[in-house]
PDB file of C-alpha atoms in Angstrom:
ATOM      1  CA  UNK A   1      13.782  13.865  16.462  1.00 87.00           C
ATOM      2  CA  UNK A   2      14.356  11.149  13.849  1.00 95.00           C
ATOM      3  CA  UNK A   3      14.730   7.738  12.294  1.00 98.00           C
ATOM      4  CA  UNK A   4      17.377   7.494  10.176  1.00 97.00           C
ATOM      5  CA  UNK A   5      19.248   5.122   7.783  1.00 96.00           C
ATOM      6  CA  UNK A   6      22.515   5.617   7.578  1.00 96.00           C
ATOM      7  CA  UNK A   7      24.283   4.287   4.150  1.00 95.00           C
ATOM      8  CA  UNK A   8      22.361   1.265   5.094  1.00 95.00           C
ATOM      9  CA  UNK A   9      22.998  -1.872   2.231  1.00 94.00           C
ATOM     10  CA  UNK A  10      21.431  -5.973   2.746  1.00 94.00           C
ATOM     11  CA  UNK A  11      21.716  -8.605   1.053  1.00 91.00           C
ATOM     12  CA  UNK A  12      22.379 -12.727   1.181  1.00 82.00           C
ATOM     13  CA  UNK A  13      25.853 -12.444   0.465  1.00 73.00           C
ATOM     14  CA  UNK A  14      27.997  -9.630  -0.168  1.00 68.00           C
ATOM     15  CA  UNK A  15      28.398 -10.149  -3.459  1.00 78.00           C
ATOM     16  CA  UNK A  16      25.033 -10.509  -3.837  1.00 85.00           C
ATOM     17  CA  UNK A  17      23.136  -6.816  -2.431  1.00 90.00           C
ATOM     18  CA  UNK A  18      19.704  -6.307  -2.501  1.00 92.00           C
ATOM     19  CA  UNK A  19      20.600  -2.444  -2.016  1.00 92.00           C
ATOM     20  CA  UNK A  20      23.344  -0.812  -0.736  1.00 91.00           C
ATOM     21  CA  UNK A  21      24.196   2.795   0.035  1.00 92.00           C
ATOM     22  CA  UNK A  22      20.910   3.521   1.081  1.00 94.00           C
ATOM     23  CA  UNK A  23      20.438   6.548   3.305  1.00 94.00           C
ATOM     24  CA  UNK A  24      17.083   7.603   4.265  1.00 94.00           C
ATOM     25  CA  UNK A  25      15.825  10.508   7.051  1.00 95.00           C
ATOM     26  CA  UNK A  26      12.080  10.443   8.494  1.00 97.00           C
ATOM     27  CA  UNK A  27      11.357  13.273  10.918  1.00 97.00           C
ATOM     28  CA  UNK A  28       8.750  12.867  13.017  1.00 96.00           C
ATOM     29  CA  UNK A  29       5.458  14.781  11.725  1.00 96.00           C
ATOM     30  CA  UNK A  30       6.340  13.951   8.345  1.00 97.00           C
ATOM     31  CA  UNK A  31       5.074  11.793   5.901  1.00 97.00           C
ATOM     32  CA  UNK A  32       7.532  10.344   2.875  1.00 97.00           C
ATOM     33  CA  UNK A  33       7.328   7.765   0.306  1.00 97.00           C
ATOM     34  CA  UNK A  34       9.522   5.159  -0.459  1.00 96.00           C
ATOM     35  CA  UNK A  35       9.076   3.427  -4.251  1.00 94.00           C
ATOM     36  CA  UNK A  36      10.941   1.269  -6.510  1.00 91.00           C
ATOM     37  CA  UNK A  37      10.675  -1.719  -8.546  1.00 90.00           C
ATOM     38  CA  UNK A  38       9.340  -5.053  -7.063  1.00 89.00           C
ATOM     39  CA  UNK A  39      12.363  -7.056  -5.378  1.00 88.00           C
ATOM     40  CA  UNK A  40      13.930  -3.587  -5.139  1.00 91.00           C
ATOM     41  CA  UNK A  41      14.187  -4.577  -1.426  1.00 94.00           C
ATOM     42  CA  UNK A  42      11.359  -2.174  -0.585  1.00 95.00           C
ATOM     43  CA  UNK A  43      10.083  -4.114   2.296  1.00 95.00           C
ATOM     44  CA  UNK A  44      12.895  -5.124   4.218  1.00 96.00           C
ATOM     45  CA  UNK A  45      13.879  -2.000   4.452  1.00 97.00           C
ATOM     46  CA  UNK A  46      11.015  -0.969   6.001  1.00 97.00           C
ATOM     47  CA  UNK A  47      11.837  -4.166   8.035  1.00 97.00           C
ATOM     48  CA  UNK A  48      15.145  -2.860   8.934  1.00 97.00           C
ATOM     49  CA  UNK A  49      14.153   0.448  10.282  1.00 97.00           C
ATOM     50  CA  UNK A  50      11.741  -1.375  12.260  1.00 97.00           C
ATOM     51  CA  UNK A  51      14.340  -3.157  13.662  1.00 96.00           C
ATOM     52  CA  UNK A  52      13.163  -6.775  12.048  1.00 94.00           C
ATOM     53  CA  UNK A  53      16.066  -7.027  10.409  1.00 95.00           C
ATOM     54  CA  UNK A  54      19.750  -6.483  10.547  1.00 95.00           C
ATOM     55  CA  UNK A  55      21.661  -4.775   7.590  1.00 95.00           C
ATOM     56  CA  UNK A  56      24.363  -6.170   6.110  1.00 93.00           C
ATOM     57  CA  UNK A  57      25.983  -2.682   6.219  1.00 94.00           C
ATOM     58  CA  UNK A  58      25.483   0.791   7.939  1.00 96.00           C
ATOM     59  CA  UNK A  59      23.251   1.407  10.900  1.00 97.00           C
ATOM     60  CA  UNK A  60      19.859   2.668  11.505  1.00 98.00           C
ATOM     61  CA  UNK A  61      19.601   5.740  14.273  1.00 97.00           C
ATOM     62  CA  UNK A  62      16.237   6.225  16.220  1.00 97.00           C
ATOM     63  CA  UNK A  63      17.482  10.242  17.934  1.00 95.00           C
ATOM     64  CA  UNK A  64      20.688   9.708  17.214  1.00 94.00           C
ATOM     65  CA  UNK A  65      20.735   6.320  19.441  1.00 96.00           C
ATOM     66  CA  UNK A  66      20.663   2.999  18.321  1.00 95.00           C
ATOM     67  CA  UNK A  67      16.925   1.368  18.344  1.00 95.00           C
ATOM     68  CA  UNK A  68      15.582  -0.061  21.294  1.00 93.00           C
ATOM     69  CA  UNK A  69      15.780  -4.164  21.528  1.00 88.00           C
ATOM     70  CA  UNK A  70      13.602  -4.181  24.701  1.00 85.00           C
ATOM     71  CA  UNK A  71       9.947  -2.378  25.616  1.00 83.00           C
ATOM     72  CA  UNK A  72       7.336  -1.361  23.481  1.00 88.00           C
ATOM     73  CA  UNK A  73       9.007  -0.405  20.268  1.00 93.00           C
ATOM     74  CA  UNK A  74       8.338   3.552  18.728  1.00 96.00           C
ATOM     75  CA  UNK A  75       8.886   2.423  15.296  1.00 97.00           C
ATOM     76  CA  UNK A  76       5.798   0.608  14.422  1.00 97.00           C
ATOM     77  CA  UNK A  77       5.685  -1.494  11.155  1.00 97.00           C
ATOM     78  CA  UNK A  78       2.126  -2.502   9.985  1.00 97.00           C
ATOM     79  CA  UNK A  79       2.590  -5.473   7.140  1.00 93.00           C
ATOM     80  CA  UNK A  80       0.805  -6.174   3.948  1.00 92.00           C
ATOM     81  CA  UNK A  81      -0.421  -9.214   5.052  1.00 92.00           C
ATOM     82  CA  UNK A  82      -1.654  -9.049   8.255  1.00 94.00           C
ATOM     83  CA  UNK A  83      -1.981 -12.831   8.466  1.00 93.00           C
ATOM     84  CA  UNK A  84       1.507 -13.208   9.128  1.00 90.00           C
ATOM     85  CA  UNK A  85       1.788 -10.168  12.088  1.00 92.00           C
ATOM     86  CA  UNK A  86      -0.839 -11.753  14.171  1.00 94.00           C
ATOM     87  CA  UNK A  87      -0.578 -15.016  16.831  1.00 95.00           C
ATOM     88  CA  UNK A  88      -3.235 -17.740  15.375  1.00 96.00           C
ATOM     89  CA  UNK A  89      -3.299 -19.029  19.063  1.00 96.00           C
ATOM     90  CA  UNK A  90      -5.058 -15.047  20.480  1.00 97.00           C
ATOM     91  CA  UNK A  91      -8.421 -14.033  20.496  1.00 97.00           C
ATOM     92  CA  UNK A  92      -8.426 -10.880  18.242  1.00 97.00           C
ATOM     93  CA  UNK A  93      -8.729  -8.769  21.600  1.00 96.00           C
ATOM     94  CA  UNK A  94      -5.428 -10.178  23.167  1.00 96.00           C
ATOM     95  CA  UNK A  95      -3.900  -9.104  19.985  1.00 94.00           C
ATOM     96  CA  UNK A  96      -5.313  -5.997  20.022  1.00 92.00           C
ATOM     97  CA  UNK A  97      -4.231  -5.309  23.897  1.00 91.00           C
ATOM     98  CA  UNK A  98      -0.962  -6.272  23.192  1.00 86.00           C
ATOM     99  CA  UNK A  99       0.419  -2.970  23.294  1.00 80.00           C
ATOM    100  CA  UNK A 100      -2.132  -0.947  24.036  1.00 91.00           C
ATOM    101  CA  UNK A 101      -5.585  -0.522  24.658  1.00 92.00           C
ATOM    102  CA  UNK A 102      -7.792   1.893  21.758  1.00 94.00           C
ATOM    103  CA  UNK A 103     -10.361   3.380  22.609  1.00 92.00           C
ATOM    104  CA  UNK A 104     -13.549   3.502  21.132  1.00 93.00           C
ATOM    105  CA  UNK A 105     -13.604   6.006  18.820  1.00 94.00           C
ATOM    106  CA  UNK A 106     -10.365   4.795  17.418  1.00 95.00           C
ATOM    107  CA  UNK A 107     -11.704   1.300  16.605  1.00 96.00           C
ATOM    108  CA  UNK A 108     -15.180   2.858  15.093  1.00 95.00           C
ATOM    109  CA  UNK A 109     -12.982   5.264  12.621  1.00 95.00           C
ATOM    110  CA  UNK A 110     -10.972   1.852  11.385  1.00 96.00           C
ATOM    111  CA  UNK A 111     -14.217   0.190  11.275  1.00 94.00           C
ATOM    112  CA  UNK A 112     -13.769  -2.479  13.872  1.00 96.00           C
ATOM    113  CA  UNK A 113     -17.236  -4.008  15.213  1.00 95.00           C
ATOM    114  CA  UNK A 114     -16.846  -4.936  19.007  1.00 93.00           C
ATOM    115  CA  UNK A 115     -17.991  -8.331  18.384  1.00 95.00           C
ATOM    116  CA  UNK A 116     -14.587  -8.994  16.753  1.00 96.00           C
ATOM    117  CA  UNK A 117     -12.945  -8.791  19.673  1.00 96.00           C
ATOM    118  CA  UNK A 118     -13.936 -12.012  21.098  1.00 97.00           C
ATOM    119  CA  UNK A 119     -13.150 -14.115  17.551  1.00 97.00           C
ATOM    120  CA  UNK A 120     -10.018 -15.939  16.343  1.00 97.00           C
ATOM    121  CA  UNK A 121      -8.114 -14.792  13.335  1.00 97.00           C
ATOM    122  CA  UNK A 122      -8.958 -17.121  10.868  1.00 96.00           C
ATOM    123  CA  UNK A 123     -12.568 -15.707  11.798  1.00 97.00           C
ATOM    124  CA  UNK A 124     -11.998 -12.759  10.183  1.00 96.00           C
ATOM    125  CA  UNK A 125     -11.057 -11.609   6.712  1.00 94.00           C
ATOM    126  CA  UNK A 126      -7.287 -10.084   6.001  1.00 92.00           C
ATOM    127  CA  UNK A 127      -9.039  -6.988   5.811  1.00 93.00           C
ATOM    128  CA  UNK A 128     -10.611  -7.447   8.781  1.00 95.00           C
ATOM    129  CA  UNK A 129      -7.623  -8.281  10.205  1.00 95.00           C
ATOM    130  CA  UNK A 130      -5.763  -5.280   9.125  1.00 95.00           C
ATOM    131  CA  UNK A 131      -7.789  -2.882  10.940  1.00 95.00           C
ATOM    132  CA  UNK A 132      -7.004  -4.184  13.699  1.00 96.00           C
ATOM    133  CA  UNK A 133      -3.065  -4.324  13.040  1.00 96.00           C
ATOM    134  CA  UNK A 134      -3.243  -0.524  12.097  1.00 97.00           C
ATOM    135  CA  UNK A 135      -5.054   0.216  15.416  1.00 96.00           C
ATOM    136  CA  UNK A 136      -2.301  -1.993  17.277  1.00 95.00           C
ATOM    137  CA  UNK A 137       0.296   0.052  16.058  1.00 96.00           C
ATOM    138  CA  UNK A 138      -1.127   3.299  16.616  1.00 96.00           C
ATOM    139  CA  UNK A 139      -0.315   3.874  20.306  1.00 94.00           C
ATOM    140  CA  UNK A 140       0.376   6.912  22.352  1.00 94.00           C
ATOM    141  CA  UNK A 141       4.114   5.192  22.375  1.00 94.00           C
ATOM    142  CA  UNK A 142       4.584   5.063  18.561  1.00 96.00           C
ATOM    143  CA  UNK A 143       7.340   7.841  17.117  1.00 97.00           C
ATOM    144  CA  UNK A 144       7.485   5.994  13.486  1.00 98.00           C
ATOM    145  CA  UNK A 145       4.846   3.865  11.565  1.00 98.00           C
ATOM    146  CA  UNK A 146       6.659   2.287   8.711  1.00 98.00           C
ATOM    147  CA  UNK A 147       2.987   1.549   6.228  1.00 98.00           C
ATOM    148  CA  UNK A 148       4.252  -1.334   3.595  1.00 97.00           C
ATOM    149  CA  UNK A 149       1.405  -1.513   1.476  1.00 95.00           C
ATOM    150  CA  UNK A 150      -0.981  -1.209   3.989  1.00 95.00           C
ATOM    151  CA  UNK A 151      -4.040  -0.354   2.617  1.00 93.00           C
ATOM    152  CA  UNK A 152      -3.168  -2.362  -0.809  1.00 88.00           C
ATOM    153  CA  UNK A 153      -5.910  -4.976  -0.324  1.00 84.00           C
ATOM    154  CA  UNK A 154      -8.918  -3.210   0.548  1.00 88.00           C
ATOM    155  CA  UNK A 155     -11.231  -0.969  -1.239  1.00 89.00           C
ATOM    156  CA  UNK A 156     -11.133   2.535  -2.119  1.00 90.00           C
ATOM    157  CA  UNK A 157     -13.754   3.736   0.246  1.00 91.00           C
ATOM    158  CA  UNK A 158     -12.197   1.365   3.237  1.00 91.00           C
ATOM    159  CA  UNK A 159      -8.432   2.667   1.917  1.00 93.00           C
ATOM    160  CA  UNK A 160      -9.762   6.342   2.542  1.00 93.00           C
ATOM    161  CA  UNK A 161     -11.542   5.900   5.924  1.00 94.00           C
ATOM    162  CA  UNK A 162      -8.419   4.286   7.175  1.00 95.00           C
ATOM    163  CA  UNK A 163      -5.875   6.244   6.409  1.00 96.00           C
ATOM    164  CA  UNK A 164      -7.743   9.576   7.515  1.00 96.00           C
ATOM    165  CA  UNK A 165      -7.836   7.671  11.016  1.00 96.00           C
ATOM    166  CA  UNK A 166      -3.939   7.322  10.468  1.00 97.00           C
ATOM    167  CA  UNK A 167      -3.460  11.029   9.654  1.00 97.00           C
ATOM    168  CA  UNK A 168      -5.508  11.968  12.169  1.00 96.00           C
ATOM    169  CA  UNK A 169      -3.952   9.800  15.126  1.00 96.00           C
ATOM    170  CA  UNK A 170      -0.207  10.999  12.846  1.00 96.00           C
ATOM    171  CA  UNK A 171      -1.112  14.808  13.369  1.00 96.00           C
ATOM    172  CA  UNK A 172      -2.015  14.438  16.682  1.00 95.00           C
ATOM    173  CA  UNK A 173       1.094  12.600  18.247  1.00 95.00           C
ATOM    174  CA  UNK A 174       2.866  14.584  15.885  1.00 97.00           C
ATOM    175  CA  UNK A 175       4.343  10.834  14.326  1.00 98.00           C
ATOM    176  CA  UNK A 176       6.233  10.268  11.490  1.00 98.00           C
ATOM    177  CA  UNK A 177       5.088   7.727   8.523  1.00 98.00           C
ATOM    178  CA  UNK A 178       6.992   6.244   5.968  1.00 98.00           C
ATOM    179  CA  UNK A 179       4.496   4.950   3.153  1.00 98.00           C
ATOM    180  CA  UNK A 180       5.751   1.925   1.301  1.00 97.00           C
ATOM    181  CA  UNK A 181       3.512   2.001  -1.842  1.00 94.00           C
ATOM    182  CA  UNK A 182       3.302   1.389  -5.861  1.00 90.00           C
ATOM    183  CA  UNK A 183       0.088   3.487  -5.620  1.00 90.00           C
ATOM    184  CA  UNK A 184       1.489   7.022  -7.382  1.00 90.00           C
ATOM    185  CA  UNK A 185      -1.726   8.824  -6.570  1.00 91.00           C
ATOM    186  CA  UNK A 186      -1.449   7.632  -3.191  1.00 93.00           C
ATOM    187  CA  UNK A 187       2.120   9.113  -2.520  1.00 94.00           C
ATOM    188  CA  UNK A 188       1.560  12.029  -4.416  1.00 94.00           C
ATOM    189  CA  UNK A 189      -1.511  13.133  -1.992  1.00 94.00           C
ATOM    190  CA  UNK A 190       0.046  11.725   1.308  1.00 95.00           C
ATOM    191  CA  UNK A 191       3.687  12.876   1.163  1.00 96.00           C
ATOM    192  CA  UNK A 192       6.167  15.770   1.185  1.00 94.00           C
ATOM    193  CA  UNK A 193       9.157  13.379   0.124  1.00 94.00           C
ATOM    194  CA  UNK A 194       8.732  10.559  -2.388  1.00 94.00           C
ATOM    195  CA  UNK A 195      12.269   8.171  -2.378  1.00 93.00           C
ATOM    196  CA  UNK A 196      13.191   5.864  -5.217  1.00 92.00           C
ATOM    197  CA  UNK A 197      15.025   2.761  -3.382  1.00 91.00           C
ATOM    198  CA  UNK A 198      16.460   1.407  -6.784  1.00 83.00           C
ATOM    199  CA  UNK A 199      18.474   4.971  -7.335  1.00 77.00           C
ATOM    200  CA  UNK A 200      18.159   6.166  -3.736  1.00 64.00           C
ATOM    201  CA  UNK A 201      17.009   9.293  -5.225  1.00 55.00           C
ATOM    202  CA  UNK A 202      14.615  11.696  -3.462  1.00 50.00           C
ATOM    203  CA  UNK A 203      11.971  13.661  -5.179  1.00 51.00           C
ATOM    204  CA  UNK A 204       9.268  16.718  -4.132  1.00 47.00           C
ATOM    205  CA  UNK A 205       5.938  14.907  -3.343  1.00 46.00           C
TER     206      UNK A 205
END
């Protein structure tokens, strides 16, 4: 079982591509990098396997079927800025509920306080905020979790306790991550497979 891109290219206009000829396998269980210079097009393409975005060219496979418009999706994307993946207008536990429902130990490992639950967004700082984004996408549903920069705006010892909750939730729904990062000592610890997007080239982790 896997997510695939399949010489996958976007852009504006076709004579203007972000990337093109861009083919990229994630099995699930594994973990793989994906680098590359900024406005490389790093990010939408983790917005394209999520199925955010269309590509200009190619197609994107989820088991050799297309992915899923409808239902709770198994690729999960969680953003860099979580301010912009969360409805103002919910209570931080409607957000949280929206496609699943953690349990407790999962929300103490990410460092969520109960008393959260019951404020608004703009209550809470982005890191705040992104704990609670990483626990929303970690349900018993999720295949994928595309990480863009996920961790990029919180400390080292937060960065750590978060993404041991990750691998740990990863391992044991046997999920597959892709880990959008500039962080080299990051990648280099986390994955197997470490992709260049600017020269689609893959490298030993």
């Amino acid at each position: 079982m896997q997510l695939e891109a399949l010489n996958v290219g976007f852009g504006y206009r076709k004579n203007n591509w972000t990337f093109r000829h861009i083919d990229l396998s994630l099995r699930k269980g594994e973990i793989v990098g994906l680098v590359g210079p900024s406005g490389a097009g790093k990010t939408t393409l983790g917005r394209i396997l999520a199925g955010y975005e269309q590509p200009l060219e190619g197609t994107v496979k989820l088991n050799d079927a297309p992915l899923p418009k409808t239902g709770y999706h198994p690729v999960q994307l969680v953003f860099q800025h979580p301010e912009k993946a969360v409805n103002p207008k919910w209570r931080m536990k409607d957000i949280l509920h929206e496609g699943w429902n953690p349990d407790d130990e999962l929300l103490e490992r990410l460092g969520i306080d109960r008393d959260w639950l019951q404020r608004w967004p703009n209550e809470l700082s982005g890191g705040e905020l992104q704990r609670f984004c990483v626990a929303r996408a970690l349900g018993p549903m999720t295949q994928f979790l595309i990480a863009d920069e996920m961790t990029t705006m919180l400390d080292a010892i937060t960065q750590a306790q978060i993404w041991q909750a990750v691998l740990d939730m990863a391992k044991k729904q046997n999920m597959g991550i892709l880990v959008i990062s500039h962080e080299a000592p990051l990648l280099d610890r986390l994955c197997s497979r470490i992709i260049d997007i600017s020269s689609n080239v893959m490298r030993e982790g």
